[in-house]
């Protein structure tokens, strides 16, 4: 879905990346969006309202207590009379205000008053991005439903520093806005996955050792659940087969709860045929060869009984080679090394059309966390996506699935 005809409120906060917002305005307008700019005081230290006004062909809003602006549109209308709010660049300070509900200038008041989707493109020094308060604020904003694009890794404009903190490029921000519109398309537009059925697996599996103990992994189910919800938003009839997780069932999706890998396989097989399969679950590779019906007791003076493992069925591989194989089969690859190489091998081995590969090394914080940084591997090559929150990865992936499925069945 494009931004054509969309009303976008662009909030520019203070940071050297504000110069890129001028280009963002151009990119949005050349695609047919109507851009209404708001600038914080700090933003005006970097670029002028004159330039922003000229490029946007709009009045530039800067003051909360401007009698003229309040009589004309007013901050509540600015906050609501729009299809999307983009904050670019979003400074650490403005994000902190958003996370805490502060409203002491026009930008922060609009962000508190709005009921419209908000897309944030952070830009700051890598140390500020990595600082604990910023991490906390990002987590709060993510769980409040705020979408993020970036920040990206690379050279900073200042101090020859490099790291995570550079603002996403204008075209990446435009793409994120488009994906957001695709994910929140209103009921009167045809939804690209209407009439399609999808199976999604999510979460870990628990493999019992005895009635009280099990083998598990760190998967939270966040990514798989978000993908199920995103596919449903595009109109698909989605069944989510979830392992044991601590998060809620997504709305608009039928959720089947299972515990073990063999139960997950049975549930998935029972849902075939389907148009789409997205296997996100972190299925345990092994289960206990003969789990005990009784609690295994310590035997005084004896060494603990060894746990013998046997391999679990591979659900993705089974689906990828099934007689009723879905038209589009997507798998994930959780790797800690050689991500691309291992991802490609899994694409082949598992009979998938697409592998979403991610680095689950502990230092990435991806497994169990709220953000993800993925590479999309398919026969067409590799596409590295920026660091995004898991909802945004889901929205983009659902849009890509709709596109690929349409191309395949055209
Ligand atoms: N998968 C599955 N059933 C399994 C194991 C994995 O359906 N028994 C699926 C996952 O849902 C994911 C993909 O296969 O979509 C890759 O999972 P991953 O854990 O990365 O790979 P494995 O096949 O387990 O290989 P390895 O552990 O050797 O990396």
Short mmCIF file of C-alpha atoms and ligand atoms in Angstrom, two decimals:
data_model
loop_
_atom_site.label_atom_id
_atom_site.label_comp_id
_atom_site.label_asym_id
_atom_site.label_seq_id
_atom_site.Cartn_x
_atom_site.Cartn_y
_atom_site.Cartn_z
CA UNK A 1 0.00 0.00 0.00
CA UNK A 2 1.37 3.41 -0.90
CA UNK A 3 1.26 6.69 1.00
CA UNK A 4 -0.62 8.32 -1.88
CA UNK A 5 -3.44 10.47 -0.59
CA UNK A 6 -2.45 9.89 3.04
CA UNK A 7 -2.24 12.78 5.50
CA UNK A 8 1.02 12.56 7.38
CA UNK A 9 1.96 14.69 10.36
CA UNK A 10 5.74 14.86 10.44
CA UNK A 11 7.25 15.76 13.80
CA UNK A 12 10.86 16.89 13.52
CA UNK A 13 12.81 16.96 16.76
CA UNK A 14 16.32 18.15 17.45
CA UNK A 15 19.26 16.36 15.96
CA UNK A 16 21.70 16.66 13.09
CA UNK A 17 19.61 14.05 11.21
CA UNK A 18 16.91 16.73 10.86
CA UNK A 19 18.50 17.60 7.51
CA UNK A 20 17.31 14.22 6.22
CA UNK A 21 13.74 15.15 7.14
CA UNK A 22 13.81 17.71 4.34
CA UNK A 23 14.40 14.88 1.90
CA UNK A 24 11.77 12.77 3.67
CA UNK A 25 9.20 15.51 3.05
CA UNK A 26 10.10 15.47 -0.67
CA UNK A 27 9.92 11.67 -0.88
CA UNK A 28 6.54 11.56 0.83
CA UNK A 29 5.10 14.34 -1.30
CA UNK A 30 6.36 12.92 -4.60
CA UNK A 31 4.42 9.77 -3.67
CA UNK A 32 1.25 11.77 -3.21
CA UNK A 33 1.18 12.18 0.59
CA UNK A 34 0.09 15.43 2.20
CA UNK A 35 2.68 16.42 4.80
CA UNK A 36 1.96 18.71 7.74
CA UNK A 37 5.16 19.52 9.66
CA UNK A 38 5.64 20.17 13.35
CA UNK A 39 9.06 21.25 14.64
CA UNK A 40 10.38 21.29 18.17
CA UNK A 41 12.49 24.19 19.38
CA UNK A 42 15.63 22.06 19.14
CA UNK A 43 14.81 21.06 15.55
CA UNK A 44 14.88 24.72 14.60
CA UNK A 45 18.52 24.87 15.73
CA UNK A 46 19.36 22.43 12.92
CA UNK A 47 17.03 23.33 10.04
CA UNK A 48 14.75 26.30 9.51
CA UNK A 49 10.95 26.40 9.47
CA UNK A 50 11.32 28.30 6.21
CA UNK A 51 12.94 25.32 4.46
CA UNK A 52 10.46 22.89 5.98
CA UNK A 53 7.52 25.09 4.98
CA UNK A 54 8.81 25.51 1.43
CA UNK A 55 9.33 21.78 0.88
CA UNK A 56 6.07 20.72 2.48
CA UNK A 57 4.00 23.57 1.00
CA UNK A 58 2.34 23.73 4.39
CA UNK A 59 2.25 25.91 7.44
CA UNK A 60 4.89 24.76 9.92
CA UNK A 61 3.59 24.31 13.46
CA UNK A 62 6.06 25.11 16.22
CA UNK A 63 4.22 26.57 19.20
CA UNK A 64 1.80 25.08 21.67
CA UNK A 65 0.58 28.46 22.82
CA UNK A 66 0.16 30.12 19.44
CA UNK A 67 -3.15 31.95 19.39
CA UNK A 68 -3.37 31.91 15.62
CA UNK A 69 -2.55 28.21 15.21
CA UNK A 70 -4.88 27.23 18.03
CA UNK A 71 -7.74 29.17 16.44
CA UNK A 72 -6.89 27.77 13.04
CA UNK A 73 -6.43 24.02 13.67
CA UNK A 74 -5.52 23.52 17.32
CA UNK A 75 -3.22 20.89 18.73
CA UNK A 76 -5.95 18.30 19.25
CA UNK A 77 -6.94 18.46 15.60
CA UNK A 78 -3.30 18.28 14.56
CA UNK A 79 -3.04 15.11 16.65
CA UNK A 80 -6.16 13.46 15.25
CA UNK A 81 -6.69 14.84 11.76
CA UNK A 82 -4.04 12.68 10.20
CA UNK A 83 -3.58 9.12 8.94
CA UNK A 84 -0.13 8.69 10.46
CA UNK A 85 2.34 10.57 12.63
CA UNK A 86 6.00 10.15 11.74
CA UNK A 87 8.59 11.36 14.24
CA UNK A 88 11.85 11.82 12.34
CA UNK A 89 14.33 12.35 13.72
CA UNK A 90 13.15 11.23 17.14
CA UNK A 91 15.62 12.43 19.76
CA UNK A 92 16.29 10.54 22.98
CA UNK A 93 14.64 13.44 24.79
CA UNK A 94 11.41 13.35 22.79
CA UNK A 95 11.19 9.55 23.12
CA UNK A 96 11.64 9.90 26.90
CA UNK A 97 8.81 12.44 26.98
CA UNK A 98 6.60 10.13 24.92
CA UNK A 99 7.33 7.16 27.16
CA UNK A 100 6.43 9.17 30.26
CA UNK A 101 3.45 11.03 28.85
CA UNK A 102 4.99 14.49 29.21
CA UNK A 103 3.33 17.26 27.25
CA UNK A 104 5.29 20.47 27.64
CA UNK A 105 5.53 21.57 24.02
CA UNK A 106 3.53 21.17 20.83
CA UNK A 107 5.23 17.95 19.62
CA UNK A 108 4.92 16.06 22.91
CA UNK A 109 1.34 17.29 23.44
CA UNK A 110 0.31 16.03 19.99
CA UNK A 111 1.96 12.67 20.68
CA UNK A 112 0.08 12.34 23.95
CA UNK A 113 -3.23 13.46 22.46
CA UNK A 114 -3.19 11.34 19.33
CA UNK A 115 -5.14 8.18 18.64
CA UNK A 116 -3.47 7.70 15.24
CA UNK A 117 -0.60 5.29 14.44
CA UNK A 118 2.83 6.66 15.26
CA UNK A 119 6.06 5.71 13.49
CA UNK A 120 9.28 6.74 15.19
CA UNK A 121 12.67 7.05 13.48
CA UNK A 122 15.20 7.47 16.29
CA UNK A 123 18.47 9.28 15.73
CA UNK A 124 21.06 9.77 18.39
CA UNK A 125 24.57 9.03 19.49
CA UNK A 126 25.13 5.24 19.83
CA UNK A 127 25.88 5.59 23.55
CA UNK A 128 22.60 7.43 24.08
CA UNK A 129 20.73 4.74 22.13
CA UNK A 130 22.36 1.97 24.16
CA UNK A 131 21.80 3.76 27.50
CA UNK A 132 19.54 1.92 29.92
CA UNK A 133 16.88 4.70 30.13
CA UNK A 134 16.55 4.77 26.33
CA UNK A 135 16.23 0.98 26.21
CA UNK A 136 13.50 1.16 28.84
CA UNK A 137 11.70 3.94 26.96
CA UNK A 138 11.83 2.02 23.67
CA UNK A 139 10.38 -1.06 25.38
CA UNK A 140 7.59 1.05 26.91
CA UNK A 141 6.81 2.73 23.61
CA UNK A 142 6.83 -0.61 21.75
CA UNK A 143 4.36 -2.07 24.19
CA UNK A 144 2.25 1.09 23.82
CA UNK A 145 1.96 0.19 20.11
CA UNK A 146 4.43 2.78 18.80
CA UNK A 147 6.23 1.51 15.68
CA UNK A 148 9.93 2.00 15.11
CA UNK A 149 12.07 2.23 12.03
CA UNK A 150 15.77 2.05 12.86
CA UNK A 151 18.05 3.30 14.15
CA UNK A 152 20.61 1.95 11.75
CA UNK A 153 24.22 1.07 12.26
CA UNK A 154 26.84 3.24 10.66
CA UNK A 155 28.92 6.38 10.84
CA UNK A 156 27.53 9.23 12.89
CA UNK A 157 27.65 12.74 11.49
CA UNK A 158 29.50 13.83 14.63
CA UNK A 159 32.79 12.83 16.23
CA UNK A 160 33.65 10.09 13.70
CA UNK A 161 31.72 7.70 15.91
CA UNK A 162 30.14 4.55 14.56
CA UNK A 163 27.45 2.28 15.94
CA UNK A 164 23.69 1.96 16.22
CA UNK A 165 22.02 5.37 16.23
CA UNK A 166 21.93 6.71 12.68
CA UNK A 167 18.45 7.67 11.50
CA UNK A 168 16.90 5.40 8.85
CA UNK A 169 17.17 6.79 5.33
CA UNK A 170 14.12 8.70 4.05
CA UNK A 171 13.18 5.90 1.65
CA UNK A 172 13.37 3.34 4.46
CA UNK A 173 11.02 5.52 6.48
CA UNK A 174 8.66 5.77 3.50
CA UNK A 175 8.76 1.95 3.14
CA UNK A 176 7.96 1.54 6.84
CA UNK A 177 5.02 3.94 6.48
CA UNK A 178 3.78 1.95 3.48
CA UNK A 179 4.08 -1.32 5.39
CA UNK A 180 2.19 0.23 8.26
CA UNK A 181 -0.61 1.31 5.97
CA UNK A 182 -0.65 -2.17 4.42
CA UNK A 183 -1.03 -3.68 7.89
CA UNK A 184 -3.76 -1.31 8.98
CA UNK A 185 -5.66 -1.14 5.71
CA UNK A 186 -9.21 -0.05 6.36
CA UNK A 187 -12.18 -2.26 5.74
CA UNK A 188 -13.24 -0.64 2.50
CA UNK A 189 -10.10 -1.66 0.65
CA UNK A 190 -9.66 -5.21 -0.62
CA UNK A 191 -7.31 -6.99 1.77
CA UNK A 192 -4.49 -8.74 -0.08
CA UNK A 193 -4.84 -12.02 1.83
CA UNK A 194 -8.63 -12.16 1.92
CA UNK A 195 -9.78 -15.71 1.20
CA UNK A 196 -6.36 -17.20 2.02
CA UNK A 197 -5.70 -19.60 4.87
CA UNK A 198 -2.52 -19.47 6.93
CA UNK A 199 -0.92 -21.69 9.57
CA UNK A 200 1.60 -20.11 11.92
CA UNK A 201 3.60 -21.89 14.62
CA UNK A 202 5.00 -19.91 17.53
CA UNK A 203 6.73 -20.20 20.89
CA UNK A 204 8.86 -22.98 22.28
CA UNK A 205 7.90 -26.59 22.79
CA UNK A 206 8.16 -28.30 26.14
CA UNK A 207 9.44 -31.85 26.02
CA UNK A 208 8.64 -33.72 29.23
CA UNK A 209 11.30 -35.55 31.20
CA UNK A 210 8.78 -36.67 33.79
CA UNK A 211 5.44 -35.20 34.99
CA UNK A 212 7.15 -32.21 36.61
CA UNK A 213 10.23 -31.52 34.50
CA UNK A 214 10.70 -30.61 30.87
CA UNK A 215 13.22 -29.44 28.26
CA UNK A 216 12.46 -25.95 26.94
CA UNK A 217 14.09 -22.95 25.26
CA UNK A 218 14.00 -19.16 25.54
CA UNK A 219 11.44 -18.44 22.80
CA UNK A 220 8.76 -15.97 23.99
CA UNK A 221 6.37 -16.44 21.06
CA UNK A 222 6.35 -12.67 20.42
CA UNK A 223 7.53 -12.88 16.82
CA UNK A 224 5.25 -15.75 15.79
CA UNK A 225 2.19 -14.26 17.49
CA UNK A 226 2.86 -10.89 15.83
CA UNK A 227 3.11 -12.58 12.42
CA UNK A 228 -0.19 -14.40 12.96
CA UNK A 229 -1.84 -11.07 13.85
CA UNK A 230 -0.26 -9.27 10.88
CA UNK A 231 -1.45 -11.94 8.41
CA UNK A 232 -4.95 -11.71 9.89
CA UNK A 233 -4.90 -7.94 9.45
CA UNK A 234 -4.26 -8.48 5.75
CA UNK A 235 -7.40 -10.60 5.61
CA UNK A 236 -6.00 -14.15 5.97
CA UNK A 237 -7.89 -16.80 7.92
CA UNK A 238 -5.11 -17.63 10.39
CA UNK A 239 -4.68 -20.54 12.77
CA UNK A 240 -1.85 -20.14 15.22
CA UNK A 241 -0.39 -23.29 16.75
CA UNK A 242 1.35 -22.07 19.86
CA UNK A 243 3.68 -23.78 22.27
CA UNK A 244 3.54 -22.75 25.96
CA UNK A 245 3.99 -18.95 26.15
CA UNK A 246 3.26 -16.23 28.68
CA UNK A 247 1.69 -13.82 26.17
CA UNK A 248 -1.97 -13.44 25.15
CA UNK A 249 -3.54 -15.09 22.10
CA UNK A 250 -3.55 -12.55 19.26
CA UNK A 251 -6.94 -11.13 18.33
CA UNK A 252 -8.56 -12.09 15.05
CA UNK A 253 -6.71 -15.42 15.00
CA UNK A 254 -7.74 -18.96 15.98
CA UNK A 255 -5.17 -20.22 18.47
CA UNK A 256 -4.49 -23.87 19.18
CA UNK A 257 -2.33 -24.57 22.24
CA UNK A 258 0.10 -27.47 22.28
CA UNK A 259 3.00 -28.45 24.43
CA UNK A 260 5.23 -30.94 22.63
CA UNK A 261 6.72 -31.04 19.12
CA UNK A 262 4.74 -34.15 18.16
CA UNK A 263 1.51 -32.40 19.22
CA UNK A 264 2.51 -29.36 17.20
CA UNK A 265 3.13 -31.51 14.12
CA UNK A 266 -0.21 -33.23 14.54
CA UNK A 267 -2.03 -29.89 14.87
CA UNK A 268 -0.25 -28.43 11.83
CA UNK A 269 -0.82 -31.53 9.67
CA UNK A 270 -4.50 -31.44 10.58
CA UNK A 271 -4.75 -27.89 9.26
CA UNK A 272 -3.52 -28.77 5.75
CA UNK A 273 -4.29 -27.87 3.03
CA UNK A 274 -3.57 -24.17 3.50
CA UNK A 275 -2.26 -21.35 1.33
CA UNK A 276 0.47 -20.14 3.67
CA UNK A 277 2.61 -21.75 6.36
CA UNK A 278 4.92 -19.67 8.54
CA UNK A 279 6.85 -21.85 10.94
CA UNK A 280 8.23 -19.56 13.62
CA UNK A 281 8.20 -21.91 16.60
CA UNK A 282 11.46 -22.80 18.28
CA UNK A 283 10.66 -26.48 18.18
CA UNK A 284 12.86 -28.58 20.44
CA UNK A 285 15.12 -30.66 18.23
CA UNK A 286 15.09 -33.52 20.69
CA UNK A 287 12.73 -35.08 23.16
CA UNK A 288 13.41 -37.52 25.97
CA UNK A 289 13.48 -41.03 24.48
CA UNK A 290 11.27 -42.50 27.17
CA UNK A 291 9.90 -39.89 29.50
CA UNK A 292 8.83 -41.20 32.85
CA UNK A 293 5.18 -41.33 33.95
CA UNK A 294 6.30 -40.93 37.53
CA UNK A 295 8.48 -38.21 39.01
CA UNK A 296 12.08 -39.39 38.82
CA UNK A 297 13.39 -39.60 42.38
CA UNK A 298 16.91 -39.12 43.63
CA UNK A 299 18.46 -42.44 44.56
CA UNK A 300 20.73 -41.93 47.56
CA UNK A 301 24.28 -42.90 46.77
CA UNK A 302 23.54 -43.43 43.06
CA UNK A 303 24.58 -41.27 40.12
CA UNK A 304 21.66 -39.38 38.47
CA UNK A 305 19.94 -41.32 35.71
CA UNK A 306 21.14 -40.21 32.24
CA UNK A 307 18.57 -38.52 30.01
CA UNK A 308 18.52 -40.20 26.62
CA UNK A 309 17.31 -38.01 23.77
CA UNK A 310 15.75 -38.85 20.45
CA UNK A 311 15.11 -36.54 17.50
CA UNK A 312 11.79 -34.75 17.15
CA UNK A 313 9.92 -34.56 13.85
CA UNK A 314 10.85 -31.50 11.79
CA UNK A 315 7.56 -29.69 11.27
CA UNK A 316 8.79 -27.19 8.68
CA UNK A 317 10.51 -29.90 6.67
CA UNK A 318 7.40 -32.08 6.81
CA UNK A 319 5.21 -29.21 5.58
CA UNK A 320 7.77 -28.14 2.95
CA UNK A 321 7.73 -31.62 1.39
CA UNK A 322 4.09 -32.46 2.03
CA UNK A 323 1.76 -33.72 -0.70
CA UNK A 324 -0.50 -30.86 0.37
CA UNK A 325 2.33 -28.34 0.57
CA UNK A 326 1.00 -24.78 1.00
CA UNK A 327 1.64 -22.36 -1.87
CA UNK A 328 4.04 -20.37 0.26
CA UNK A 329 6.14 -21.94 3.00
CA UNK A 330 8.20 -19.68 5.24
CA UNK A 331 10.64 -20.84 7.90
CA UNK A 332 12.88 -19.15 10.41
CA UNK A 333 16.52 -19.87 11.08
CA UNK A 334 17.80 -19.21 14.56
CA UNK A 335 21.57 -19.02 14.25
CA UNK A 336 24.53 -17.94 16.29
CA UNK A 337 27.07 -18.09 13.45
CA UNK A 338 27.29 -18.19 9.60
CA UNK A 339 23.75 -16.82 9.46
CA UNK A 340 23.43 -16.53 5.68
CA UNK A 341 25.12 -19.82 4.88
CA UNK A 342 23.06 -21.75 7.42
CA UNK A 343 19.91 -19.93 6.33
CA UNK A 344 20.44 -20.90 2.70
CA UNK A 345 21.08 -24.51 3.69
CA UNK A 346 17.81 -24.55 5.65
CA UNK A 347 15.92 -23.08 2.67
CA UNK A 348 17.05 -26.06 0.61
CA UNK A 349 16.81 -28.77 3.22
CA UNK A 350 13.39 -27.81 4.51
CA UNK A 351 11.75 -27.12 1.14
CA UNK A 352 10.85 -23.53 2.10
CA UNK A 353 10.25 -20.56 -0.22
CA UNK A 354 11.70 -18.12 2.24
CA UNK A 355 13.82 -18.26 5.37
CA UNK A 356 13.82 -15.46 7.90
CA UNK A 357 17.24 -15.77 9.48
CA UNK A 358 18.22 -14.11 12.71
CA UNK A 359 21.17 -14.03 15.04
CA UNK A 360 20.08 -15.43 18.39
CA UNK A 361 23.44 -15.02 20.14
CA UNK A 362 22.73 -13.91 23.72
CA UNK A 363 24.27 -10.45 23.15
CA UNK A 364 21.66 -9.61 20.47
CA UNK A 365 18.83 -9.97 23.00
CA UNK A 366 16.58 -11.19 20.15
CA UNK A 367 15.41 -14.46 21.64
CA UNK A 368 12.88 -13.48 24.29
CA UNK A 369 13.26 -9.75 23.45
CA UNK A 370 11.02 -7.22 21.67
CA UNK A 371 13.25 -6.36 18.71
CA UNK A 372 14.55 -8.38 15.80
CA UNK A 373 17.12 -7.96 13.08
CA UNK A 374 16.50 -10.39 10.23
CA UNK A 375 17.74 -11.41 6.81
CA UNK A 376 15.21 -12.64 4.28
CA UNK A 377 16.71 -15.50 2.29
CA UNK A 378 14.98 -16.83 -0.81
CA UNK A 379 15.85 -18.01 -4.31
CA UNK A 380 16.02 -14.29 -5.23
CA UNK A 381 18.90 -13.65 -2.84
CA UNK A 382 19.34 -12.10 0.58
CA UNK A 383 17.67 -8.96 1.88
CA UNK A 384 18.94 -7.62 5.22
CA UNK A 385 16.27 -5.69 7.09
CA UNK A 386 17.16 -3.03 9.63
CA UNK A 387 16.80 -3.56 13.36
CA UNK A 388 13.03 -3.35 13.99
CA UNK A 389 10.57 -4.18 16.70
CA UNK A 390 8.98 -7.59 16.26
CA UNK A 391 5.60 -6.10 15.31
CA UNK A 392 7.23 -4.16 12.50
CA UNK A 393 9.07 -7.27 11.28
CA UNK A 394 5.69 -9.03 11.31
CA UNK A 395 3.95 -6.25 9.37
CA UNK A 396 6.65 -6.21 6.73
CA UNK A 397 6.79 -9.98 6.48
CA UNK A 398 3.02 -10.25 6.07
CA UNK A 399 3.16 -7.65 3.26
CA UNK A 400 6.01 -9.57 1.61
CA UNK A 401 4.11 -12.86 1.92
CA UNK A 402 1.05 -11.28 0.30
CA UNK A 403 3.24 -9.98 -2.53
CA UNK A 404 5.05 -13.31 -3.12
CA UNK A 405 1.86 -15.32 -2.95
CA UNK A 406 0.16 -13.01 -5.43
CA UNK A 407 3.16 -13.31 -7.78
CA UNK A 408 3.19 -17.10 -7.43
CA UNK A 409 -0.47 -17.58 -8.09
CA UNK A 410 -0.80 -14.86 -10.77
N1 LIG B 1 11.57 -26.36 12.85
C1 LIG B 1 10.48 -27.24 12.88
N2 LIG B 1 10.58 -28.41 13.53
C2 LIG B 1 11.72 -28.77 14.16
C3 LIG B 1 12.83 -27.90 14.14
C4 LIG B 1 12.73 -26.71 13.49
O1 LIG B 1 9.44 -26.89 12.32
N3 LIG B 1 11.77 -29.92 14.78
C5 LIG B 1 11.46 -25.13 12.09
C6 LIG B 1 11.45 -23.86 12.90
O2 LIG B 1 10.13 -23.50 13.23
C7 LIG B 1 12.09 -22.89 11.95
C8 LIG B 1 13.06 -23.73 11.16
O3 LIG B 1 12.58 -25.07 11.28
O4 LIG B 1 11.16 -22.36 11.04
C9 LIG B 1 14.47 -23.68 11.57
O5 LIG B 1 14.62 -23.91 12.94
P1 LIG B 1 16.05 -23.85 13.61
O6 LIG B 1 15.91 -24.16 15.06
O7 LIG B 1 16.76 -22.61 13.19
O8 LIG B 1 16.81 -25.01 12.86
P2 LIG B 1 16.92 -26.53 13.08
O9 LIG B 1 16.20 -27.23 12.00
O10 LIG B 1 16.54 -26.90 14.46
O11 LIG B 1 18.47 -26.77 12.81
P3 LIG B 1 19.71 -26.48 13.77
O12 LIG B 1 19.23 -26.70 15.17
O13 LIG B 1 20.70 -27.49 13.32
O14 LIG B 1 20.16 -25.07 13.50
#
